[in-house]
PDB file of C-alpha atoms in Angstrom:
ATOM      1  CA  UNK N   1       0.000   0.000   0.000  1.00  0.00           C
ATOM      2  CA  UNK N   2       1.387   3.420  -1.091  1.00  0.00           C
ATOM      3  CA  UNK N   3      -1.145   5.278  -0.145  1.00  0.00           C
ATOM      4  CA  UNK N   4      -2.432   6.309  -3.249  1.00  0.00           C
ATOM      5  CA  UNK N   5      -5.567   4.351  -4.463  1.00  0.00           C
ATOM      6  CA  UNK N   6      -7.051   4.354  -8.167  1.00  0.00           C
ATOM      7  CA  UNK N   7     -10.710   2.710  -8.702  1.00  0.00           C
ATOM      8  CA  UNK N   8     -11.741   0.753 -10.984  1.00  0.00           C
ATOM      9  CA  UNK N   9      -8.841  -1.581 -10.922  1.00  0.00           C
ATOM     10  CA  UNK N  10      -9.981  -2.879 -14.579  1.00  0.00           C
ATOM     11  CA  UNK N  11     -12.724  -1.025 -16.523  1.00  0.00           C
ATOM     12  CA  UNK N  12     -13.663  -2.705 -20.128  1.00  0.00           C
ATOM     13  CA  UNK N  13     -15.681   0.036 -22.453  1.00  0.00           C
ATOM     14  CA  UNK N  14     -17.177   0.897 -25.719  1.00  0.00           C
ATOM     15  CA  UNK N  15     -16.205   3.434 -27.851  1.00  0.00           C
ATOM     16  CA  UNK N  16     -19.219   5.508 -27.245  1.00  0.00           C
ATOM     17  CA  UNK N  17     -19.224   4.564 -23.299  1.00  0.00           C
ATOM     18  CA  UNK N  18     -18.508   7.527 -20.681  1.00  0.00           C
ATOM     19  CA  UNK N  19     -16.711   6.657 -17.977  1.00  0.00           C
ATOM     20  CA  UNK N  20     -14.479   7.925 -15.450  1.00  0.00           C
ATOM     21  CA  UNK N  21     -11.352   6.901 -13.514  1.00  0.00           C
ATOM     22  CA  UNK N  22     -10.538   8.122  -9.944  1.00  0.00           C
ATOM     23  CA  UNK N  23      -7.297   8.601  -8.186  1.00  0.00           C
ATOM     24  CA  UNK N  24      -7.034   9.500  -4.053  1.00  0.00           C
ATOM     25  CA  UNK N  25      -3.940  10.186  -2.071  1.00  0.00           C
ATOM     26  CA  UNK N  26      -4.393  10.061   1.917  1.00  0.00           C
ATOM     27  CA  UNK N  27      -0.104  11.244   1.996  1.00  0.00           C
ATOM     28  CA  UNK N  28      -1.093  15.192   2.174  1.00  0.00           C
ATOM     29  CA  UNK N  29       0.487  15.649  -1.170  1.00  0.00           C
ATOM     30  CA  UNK N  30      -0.282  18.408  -3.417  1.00  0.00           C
ATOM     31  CA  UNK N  31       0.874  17.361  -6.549  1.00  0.00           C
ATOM     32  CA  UNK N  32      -1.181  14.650  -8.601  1.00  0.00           C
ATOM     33  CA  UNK N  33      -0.504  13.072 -11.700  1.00  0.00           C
ATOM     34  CA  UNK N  34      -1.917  10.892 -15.072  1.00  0.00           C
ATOM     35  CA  UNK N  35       0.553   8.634 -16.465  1.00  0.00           C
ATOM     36  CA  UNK N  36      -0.593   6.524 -19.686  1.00  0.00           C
ATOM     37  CA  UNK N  37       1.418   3.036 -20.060  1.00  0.00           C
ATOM     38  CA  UNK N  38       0.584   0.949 -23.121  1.00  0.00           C
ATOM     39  CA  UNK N  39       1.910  -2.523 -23.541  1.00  0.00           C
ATOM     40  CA  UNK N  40       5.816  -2.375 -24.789  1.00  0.00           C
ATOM     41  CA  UNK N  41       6.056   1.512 -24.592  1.00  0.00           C
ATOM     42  CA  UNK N  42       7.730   3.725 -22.307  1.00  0.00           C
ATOM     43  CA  UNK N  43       5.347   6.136 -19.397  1.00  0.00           C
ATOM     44  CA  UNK N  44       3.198   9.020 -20.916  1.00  0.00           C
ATOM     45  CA  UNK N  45       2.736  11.920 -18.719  1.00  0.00           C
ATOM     46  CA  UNK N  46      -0.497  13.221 -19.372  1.00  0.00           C
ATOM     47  CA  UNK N  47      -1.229  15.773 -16.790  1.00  0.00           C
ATOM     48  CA  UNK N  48      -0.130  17.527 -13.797  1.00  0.00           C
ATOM     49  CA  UNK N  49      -1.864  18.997 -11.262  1.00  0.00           C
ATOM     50  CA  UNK N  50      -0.251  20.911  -8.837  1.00  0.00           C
ATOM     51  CA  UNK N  51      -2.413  22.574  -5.492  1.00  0.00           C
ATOM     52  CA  UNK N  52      -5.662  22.021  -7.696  1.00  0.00           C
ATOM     53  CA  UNK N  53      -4.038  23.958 -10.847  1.00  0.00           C
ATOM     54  CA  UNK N  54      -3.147  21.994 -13.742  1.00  0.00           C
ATOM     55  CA  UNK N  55       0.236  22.931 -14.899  1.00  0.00           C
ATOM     56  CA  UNK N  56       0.753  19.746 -17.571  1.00  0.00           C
ATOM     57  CA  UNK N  57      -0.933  18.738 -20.662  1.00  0.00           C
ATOM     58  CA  UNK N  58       1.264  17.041 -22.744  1.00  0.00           C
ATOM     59  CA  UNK N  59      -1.001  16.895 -26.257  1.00  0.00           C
ATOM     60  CA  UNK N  60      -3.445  14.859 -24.703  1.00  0.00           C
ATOM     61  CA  UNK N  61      -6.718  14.136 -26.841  1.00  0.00           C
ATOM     62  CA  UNK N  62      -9.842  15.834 -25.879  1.00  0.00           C
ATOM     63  CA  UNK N  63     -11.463  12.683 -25.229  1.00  0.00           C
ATOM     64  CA  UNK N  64      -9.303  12.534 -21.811  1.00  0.00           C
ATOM     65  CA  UNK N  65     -10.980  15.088 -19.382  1.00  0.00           C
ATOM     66  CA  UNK N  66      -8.893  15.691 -16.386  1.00  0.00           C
ATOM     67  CA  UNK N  67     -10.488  16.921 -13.075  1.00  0.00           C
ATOM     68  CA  UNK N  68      -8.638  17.947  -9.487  1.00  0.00           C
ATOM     69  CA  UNK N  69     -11.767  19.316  -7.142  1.00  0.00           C
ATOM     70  CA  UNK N  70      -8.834  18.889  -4.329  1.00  0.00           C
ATOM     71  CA  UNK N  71      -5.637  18.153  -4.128  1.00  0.00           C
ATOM     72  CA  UNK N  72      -6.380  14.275  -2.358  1.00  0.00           C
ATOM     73  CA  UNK N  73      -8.540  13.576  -5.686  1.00  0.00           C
ATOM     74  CA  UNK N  74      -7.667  13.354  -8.858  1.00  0.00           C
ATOM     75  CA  UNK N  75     -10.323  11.993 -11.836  1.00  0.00           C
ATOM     76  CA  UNK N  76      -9.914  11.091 -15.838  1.00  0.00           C
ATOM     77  CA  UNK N  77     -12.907  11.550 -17.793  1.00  0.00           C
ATOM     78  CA  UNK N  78     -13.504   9.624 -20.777  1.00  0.00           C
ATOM     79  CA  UNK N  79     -15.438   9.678 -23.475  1.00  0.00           C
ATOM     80  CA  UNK N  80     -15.728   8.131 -27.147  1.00  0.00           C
ATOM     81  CA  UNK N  81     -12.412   6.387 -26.778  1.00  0.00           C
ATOM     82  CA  UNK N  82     -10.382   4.567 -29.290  1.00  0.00           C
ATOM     83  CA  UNK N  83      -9.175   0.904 -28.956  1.00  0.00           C
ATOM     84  CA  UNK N  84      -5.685   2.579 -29.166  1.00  0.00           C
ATOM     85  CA  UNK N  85      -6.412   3.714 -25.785  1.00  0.00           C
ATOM     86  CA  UNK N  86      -6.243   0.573 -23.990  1.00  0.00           C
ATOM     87  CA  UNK N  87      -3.887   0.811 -21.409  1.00  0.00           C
ATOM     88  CA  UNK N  88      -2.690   0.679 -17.768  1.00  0.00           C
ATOM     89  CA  UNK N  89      -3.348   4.165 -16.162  1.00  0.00           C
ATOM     90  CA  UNK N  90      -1.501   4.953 -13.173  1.00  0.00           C
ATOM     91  CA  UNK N  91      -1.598   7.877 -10.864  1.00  0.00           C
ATOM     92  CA  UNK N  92       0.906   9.470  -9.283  1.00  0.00           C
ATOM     93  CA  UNK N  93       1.193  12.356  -6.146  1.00  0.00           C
ATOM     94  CA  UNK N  94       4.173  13.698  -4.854  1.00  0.00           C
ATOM     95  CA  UNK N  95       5.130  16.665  -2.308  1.00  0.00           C
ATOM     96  CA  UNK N  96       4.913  20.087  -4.928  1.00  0.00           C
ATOM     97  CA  UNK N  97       7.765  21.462  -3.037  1.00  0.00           C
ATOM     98  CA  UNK N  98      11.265  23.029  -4.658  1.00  0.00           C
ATOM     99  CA  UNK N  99      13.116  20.374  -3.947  1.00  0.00           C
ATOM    100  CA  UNK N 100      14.307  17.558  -6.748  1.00  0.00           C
ATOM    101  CA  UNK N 101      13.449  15.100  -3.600  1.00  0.00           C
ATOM    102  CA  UNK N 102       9.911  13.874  -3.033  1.00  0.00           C
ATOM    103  CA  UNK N 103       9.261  10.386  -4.751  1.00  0.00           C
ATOM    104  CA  UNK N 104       6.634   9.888  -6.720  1.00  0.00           C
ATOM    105  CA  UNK N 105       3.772   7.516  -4.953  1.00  0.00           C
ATOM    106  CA  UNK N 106       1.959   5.512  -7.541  1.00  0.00           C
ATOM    107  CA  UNK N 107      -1.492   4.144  -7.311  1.00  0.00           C
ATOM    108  CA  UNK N 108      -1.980   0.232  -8.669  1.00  0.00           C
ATOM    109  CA  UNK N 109      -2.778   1.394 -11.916  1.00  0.00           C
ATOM    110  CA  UNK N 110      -6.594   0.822 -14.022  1.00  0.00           C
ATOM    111  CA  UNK N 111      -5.831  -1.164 -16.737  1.00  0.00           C
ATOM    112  CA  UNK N 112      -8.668   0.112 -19.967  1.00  0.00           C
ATOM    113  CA  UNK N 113      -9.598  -2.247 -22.613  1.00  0.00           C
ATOM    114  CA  UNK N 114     -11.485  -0.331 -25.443  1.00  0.00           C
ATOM    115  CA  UNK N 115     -13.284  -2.241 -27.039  1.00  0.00           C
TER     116      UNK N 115
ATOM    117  CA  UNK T   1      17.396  14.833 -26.101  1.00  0.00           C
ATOM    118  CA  UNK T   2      16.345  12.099 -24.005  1.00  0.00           C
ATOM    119  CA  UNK T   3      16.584  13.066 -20.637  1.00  0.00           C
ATOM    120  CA  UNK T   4      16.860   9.593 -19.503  1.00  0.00           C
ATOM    121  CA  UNK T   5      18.268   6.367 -21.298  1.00  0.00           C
ATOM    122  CA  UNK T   6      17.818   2.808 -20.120  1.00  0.00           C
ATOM    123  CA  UNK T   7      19.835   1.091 -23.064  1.00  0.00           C
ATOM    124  CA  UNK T   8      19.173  -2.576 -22.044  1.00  0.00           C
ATOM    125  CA  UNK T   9      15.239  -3.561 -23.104  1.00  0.00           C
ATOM    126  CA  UNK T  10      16.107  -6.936 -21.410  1.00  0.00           C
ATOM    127  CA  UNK T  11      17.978  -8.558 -18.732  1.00  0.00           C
ATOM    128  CA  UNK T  12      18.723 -12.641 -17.428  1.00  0.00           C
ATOM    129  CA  UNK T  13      20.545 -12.897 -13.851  1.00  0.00           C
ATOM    130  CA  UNK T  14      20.702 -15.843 -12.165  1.00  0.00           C
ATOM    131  CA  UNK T  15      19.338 -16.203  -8.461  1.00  0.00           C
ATOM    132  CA  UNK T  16      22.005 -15.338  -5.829  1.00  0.00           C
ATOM    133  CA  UNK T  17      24.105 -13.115  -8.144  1.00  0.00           C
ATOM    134  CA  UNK T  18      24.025  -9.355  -8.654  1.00  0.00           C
ATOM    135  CA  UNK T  19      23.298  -7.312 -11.907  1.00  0.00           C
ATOM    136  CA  UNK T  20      24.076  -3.797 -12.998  1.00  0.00           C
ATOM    137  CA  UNK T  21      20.482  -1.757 -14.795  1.00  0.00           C
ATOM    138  CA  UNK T  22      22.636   1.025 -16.473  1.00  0.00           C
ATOM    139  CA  UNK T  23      20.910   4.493 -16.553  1.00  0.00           C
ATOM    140  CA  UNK T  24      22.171   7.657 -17.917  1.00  0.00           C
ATOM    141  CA  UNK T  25      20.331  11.192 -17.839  1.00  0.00           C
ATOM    142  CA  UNK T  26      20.176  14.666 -19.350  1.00  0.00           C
ATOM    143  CA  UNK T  27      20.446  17.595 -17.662  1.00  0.00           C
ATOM    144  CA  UNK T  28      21.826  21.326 -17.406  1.00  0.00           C
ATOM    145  CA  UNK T  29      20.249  22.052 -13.868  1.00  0.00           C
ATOM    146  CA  UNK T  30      23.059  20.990 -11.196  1.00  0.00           C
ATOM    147  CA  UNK T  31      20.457  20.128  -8.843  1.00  0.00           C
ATOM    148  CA  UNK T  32      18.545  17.056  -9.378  1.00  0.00           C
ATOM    149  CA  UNK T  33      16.871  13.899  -8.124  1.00  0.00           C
ATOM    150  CA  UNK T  34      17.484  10.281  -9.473  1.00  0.00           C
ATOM    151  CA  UNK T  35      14.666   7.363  -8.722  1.00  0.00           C
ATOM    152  CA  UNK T  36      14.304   3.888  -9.567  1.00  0.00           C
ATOM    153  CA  UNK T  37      11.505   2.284  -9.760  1.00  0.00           C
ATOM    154  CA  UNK T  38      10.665  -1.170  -9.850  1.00  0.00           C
ATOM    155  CA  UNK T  39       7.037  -2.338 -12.014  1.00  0.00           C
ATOM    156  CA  UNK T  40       6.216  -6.241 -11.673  1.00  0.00           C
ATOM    157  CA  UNK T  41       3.491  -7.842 -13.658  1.00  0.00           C
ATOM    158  CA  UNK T  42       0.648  -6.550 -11.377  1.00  0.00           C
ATOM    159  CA  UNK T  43       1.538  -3.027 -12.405  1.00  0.00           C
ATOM    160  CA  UNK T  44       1.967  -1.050  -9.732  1.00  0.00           C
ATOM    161  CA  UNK T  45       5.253   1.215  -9.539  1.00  0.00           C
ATOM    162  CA  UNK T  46       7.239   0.782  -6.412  1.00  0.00           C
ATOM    163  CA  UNK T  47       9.994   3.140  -5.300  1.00  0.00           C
ATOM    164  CA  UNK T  48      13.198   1.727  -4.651  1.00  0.00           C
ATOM    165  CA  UNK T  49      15.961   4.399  -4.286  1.00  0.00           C
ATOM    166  CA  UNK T  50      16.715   7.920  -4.432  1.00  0.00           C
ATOM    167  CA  UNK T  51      20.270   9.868  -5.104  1.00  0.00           C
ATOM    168  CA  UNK T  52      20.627  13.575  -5.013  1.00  0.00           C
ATOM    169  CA  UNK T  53      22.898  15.329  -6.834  1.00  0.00           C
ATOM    170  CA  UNK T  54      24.675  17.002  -4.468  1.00  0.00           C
ATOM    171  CA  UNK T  55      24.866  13.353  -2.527  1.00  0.00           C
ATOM    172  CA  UNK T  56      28.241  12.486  -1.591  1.00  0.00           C
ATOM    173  CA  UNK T  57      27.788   8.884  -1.345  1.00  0.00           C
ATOM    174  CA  UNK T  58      26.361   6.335  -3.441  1.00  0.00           C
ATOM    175  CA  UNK T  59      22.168   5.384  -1.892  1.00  0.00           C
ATOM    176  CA  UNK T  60      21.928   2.196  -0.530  1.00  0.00           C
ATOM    177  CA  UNK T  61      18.583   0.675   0.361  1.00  0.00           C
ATOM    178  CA  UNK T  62      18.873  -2.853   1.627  1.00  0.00           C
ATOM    179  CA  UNK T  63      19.987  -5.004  -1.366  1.00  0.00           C
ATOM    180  CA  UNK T  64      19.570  -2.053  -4.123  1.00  0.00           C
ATOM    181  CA  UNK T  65      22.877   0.382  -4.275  1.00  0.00           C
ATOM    182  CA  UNK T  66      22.878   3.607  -7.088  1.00  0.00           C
ATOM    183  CA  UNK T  67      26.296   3.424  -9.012  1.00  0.00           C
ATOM    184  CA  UNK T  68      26.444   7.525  -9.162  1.00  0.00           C
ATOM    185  CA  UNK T  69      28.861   8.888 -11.759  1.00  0.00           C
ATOM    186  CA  UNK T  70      27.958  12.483 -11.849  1.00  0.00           C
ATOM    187  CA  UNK T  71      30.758  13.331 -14.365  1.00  0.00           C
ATOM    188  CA  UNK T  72      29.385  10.723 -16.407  1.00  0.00           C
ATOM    189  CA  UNK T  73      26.179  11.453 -16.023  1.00  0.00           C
ATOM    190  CA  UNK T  74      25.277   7.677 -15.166  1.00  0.00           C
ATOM    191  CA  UNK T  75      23.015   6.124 -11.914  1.00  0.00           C
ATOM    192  CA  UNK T  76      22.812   2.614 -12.562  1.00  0.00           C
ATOM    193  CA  UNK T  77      20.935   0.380 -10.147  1.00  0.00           C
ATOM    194  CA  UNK T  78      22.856  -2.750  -8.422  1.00  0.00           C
ATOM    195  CA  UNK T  79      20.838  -5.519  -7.058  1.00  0.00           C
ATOM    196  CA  UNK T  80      23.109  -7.933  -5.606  1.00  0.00           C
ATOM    197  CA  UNK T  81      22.193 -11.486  -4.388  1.00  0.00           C
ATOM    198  CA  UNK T  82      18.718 -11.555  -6.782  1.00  0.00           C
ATOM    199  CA  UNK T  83      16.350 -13.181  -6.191  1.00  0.00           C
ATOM    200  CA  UNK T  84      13.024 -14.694  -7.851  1.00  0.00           C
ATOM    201  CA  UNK T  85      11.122 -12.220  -6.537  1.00  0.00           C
ATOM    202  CA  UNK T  86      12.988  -9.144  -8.219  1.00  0.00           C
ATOM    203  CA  UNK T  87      11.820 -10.721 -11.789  1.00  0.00           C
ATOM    204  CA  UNK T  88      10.179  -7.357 -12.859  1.00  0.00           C
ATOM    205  CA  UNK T  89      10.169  -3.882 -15.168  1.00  0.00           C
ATOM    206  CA  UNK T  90      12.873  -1.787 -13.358  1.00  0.00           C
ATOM    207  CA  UNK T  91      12.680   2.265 -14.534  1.00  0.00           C
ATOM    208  CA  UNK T  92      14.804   5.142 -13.908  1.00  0.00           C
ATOM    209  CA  UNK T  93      13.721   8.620 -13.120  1.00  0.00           C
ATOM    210  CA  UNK T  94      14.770  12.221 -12.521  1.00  0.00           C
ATOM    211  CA  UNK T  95      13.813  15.011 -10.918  1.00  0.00           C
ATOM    212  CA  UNK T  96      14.790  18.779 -11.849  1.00  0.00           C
ATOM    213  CA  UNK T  97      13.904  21.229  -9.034  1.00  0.00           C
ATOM    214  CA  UNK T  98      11.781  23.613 -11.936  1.00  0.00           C
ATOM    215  CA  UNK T  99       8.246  22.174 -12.276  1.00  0.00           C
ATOM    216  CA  UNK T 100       6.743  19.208 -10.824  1.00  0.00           C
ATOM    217  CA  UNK T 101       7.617  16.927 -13.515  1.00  0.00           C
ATOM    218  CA  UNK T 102       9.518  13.206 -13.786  1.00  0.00           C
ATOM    219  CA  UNK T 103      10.938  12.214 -16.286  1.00  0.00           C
ATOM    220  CA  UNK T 104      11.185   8.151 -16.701  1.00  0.00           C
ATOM    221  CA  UNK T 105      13.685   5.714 -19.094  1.00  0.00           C
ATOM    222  CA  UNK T 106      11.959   3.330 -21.142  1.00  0.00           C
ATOM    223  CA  UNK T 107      12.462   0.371 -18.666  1.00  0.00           C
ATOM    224  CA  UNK T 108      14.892  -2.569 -18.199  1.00  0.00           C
ATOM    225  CA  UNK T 109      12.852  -5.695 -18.007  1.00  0.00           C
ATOM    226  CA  UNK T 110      15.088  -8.018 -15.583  1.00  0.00           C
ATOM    227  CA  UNK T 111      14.154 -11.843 -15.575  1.00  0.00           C
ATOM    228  CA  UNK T 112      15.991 -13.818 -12.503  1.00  0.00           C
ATOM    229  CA  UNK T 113      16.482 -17.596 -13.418  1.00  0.00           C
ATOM    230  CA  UNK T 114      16.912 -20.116 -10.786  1.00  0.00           C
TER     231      UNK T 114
END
């Protein structure tokens, strides 16, 4: 346990489904984090939030909706995905301070089948 | 540039002996953090070890030691004695202290054979 949870664990959609995925932290961090894995490829940083704000977006499709209401949840809305998009995603928080210390805590991970 | 390179897609050890995950990183800030992380098959990432830049000596955490050559610009991970267990994705990270953002290597994938 890392402290950082992420429900579902596994979530199978359609390509016209809406659904969401939710990330919580219970480490008092203030930095939160998307990370997109697919099979044989390296970690995607999708999005940063830092206290609330997001500061990252790296060219992520509009079909992945980010929300931070606080900075112990973090959410991924989706909607009208592609089967490309099946993946593990994992979140991430860490402390938002100055310093290049502060690990990153990573939840289990959802793994997304698009179907 | 790649900020961080993990050259070796694959690795074989056998159980009881150590291996070397080379990593070598990218940057022009001269204050930054190093991470490995270790991924098994259920997914999750688990932290294993953390060197700072201005850190004198090498990290040590239990059976993992950070090979730091700062002049190279090389952290490579050392697990010594290996066992079945540490059969996983092992990725290396930094840290700069400007923004809140990691950057990881594309992953060593380590297979320990009895």
């Amino acid at each position: 346990e890392t402290g950082v949870t992420q429900t579902p664990r596994h979530l199978v959609m359609g390509m016209t489904n809406k659904k969401s995925l939710k990330c919580e932290q219970h480490l008092g961090h203030n930095a939160m984090y998307w990370y997109k894995q697919s099979a044989k490829k390296p970690l995607e940083l999708m999005f940063v939030y830092n206290f609330k704000e997001q500061t990252e977006n790296n060219s992520v499709p509009s079909r992945f909706s980010p929300e931070c209401p606080n900075s112990s949840h973090l959410f991924l809305h989706l909607h009208t995905l592609q089967p490309e998009d099946s993946a593990l995603y994992l979140c991430a928080s860490s402390s938002a301070s100055i310093s290049s210390y502060n690990e990153q805590f990573f939840g289990p991970g959802t793994r997304l089948t698009v179907l | 540039a790649q900020k961080i390179t993990q050259t070796q897609p694959g690795m074989f050890v056998q159980e009881k002996e150590a291996v070397t995950l080379d990593c070598t990183y990218d940057t022009s800030d001269p204050s930054y953090g190093l991470f490995w992380y270790k991924q098994p098959s259920s997914g999750e990432m688990i932290f294993l070890i953390y060197q700072g830049s201005y850190d004198q000596q090498n990290a040590t955490e239990g059976r993992y030691s950070l090979n730091f050559q700062k002049a190279r610009k090389s952290a490579n991970l050392v697990i010594s004695a290996s066992q079945l267990g540490d059969s996983a994705m092992y990725f290396c990270a930094m840290r700069e202290p400007t923004g809140n953002q990691f950057y990881f290597g594309t992953g060593t994938s380590l297979t320990v054979i009895p």
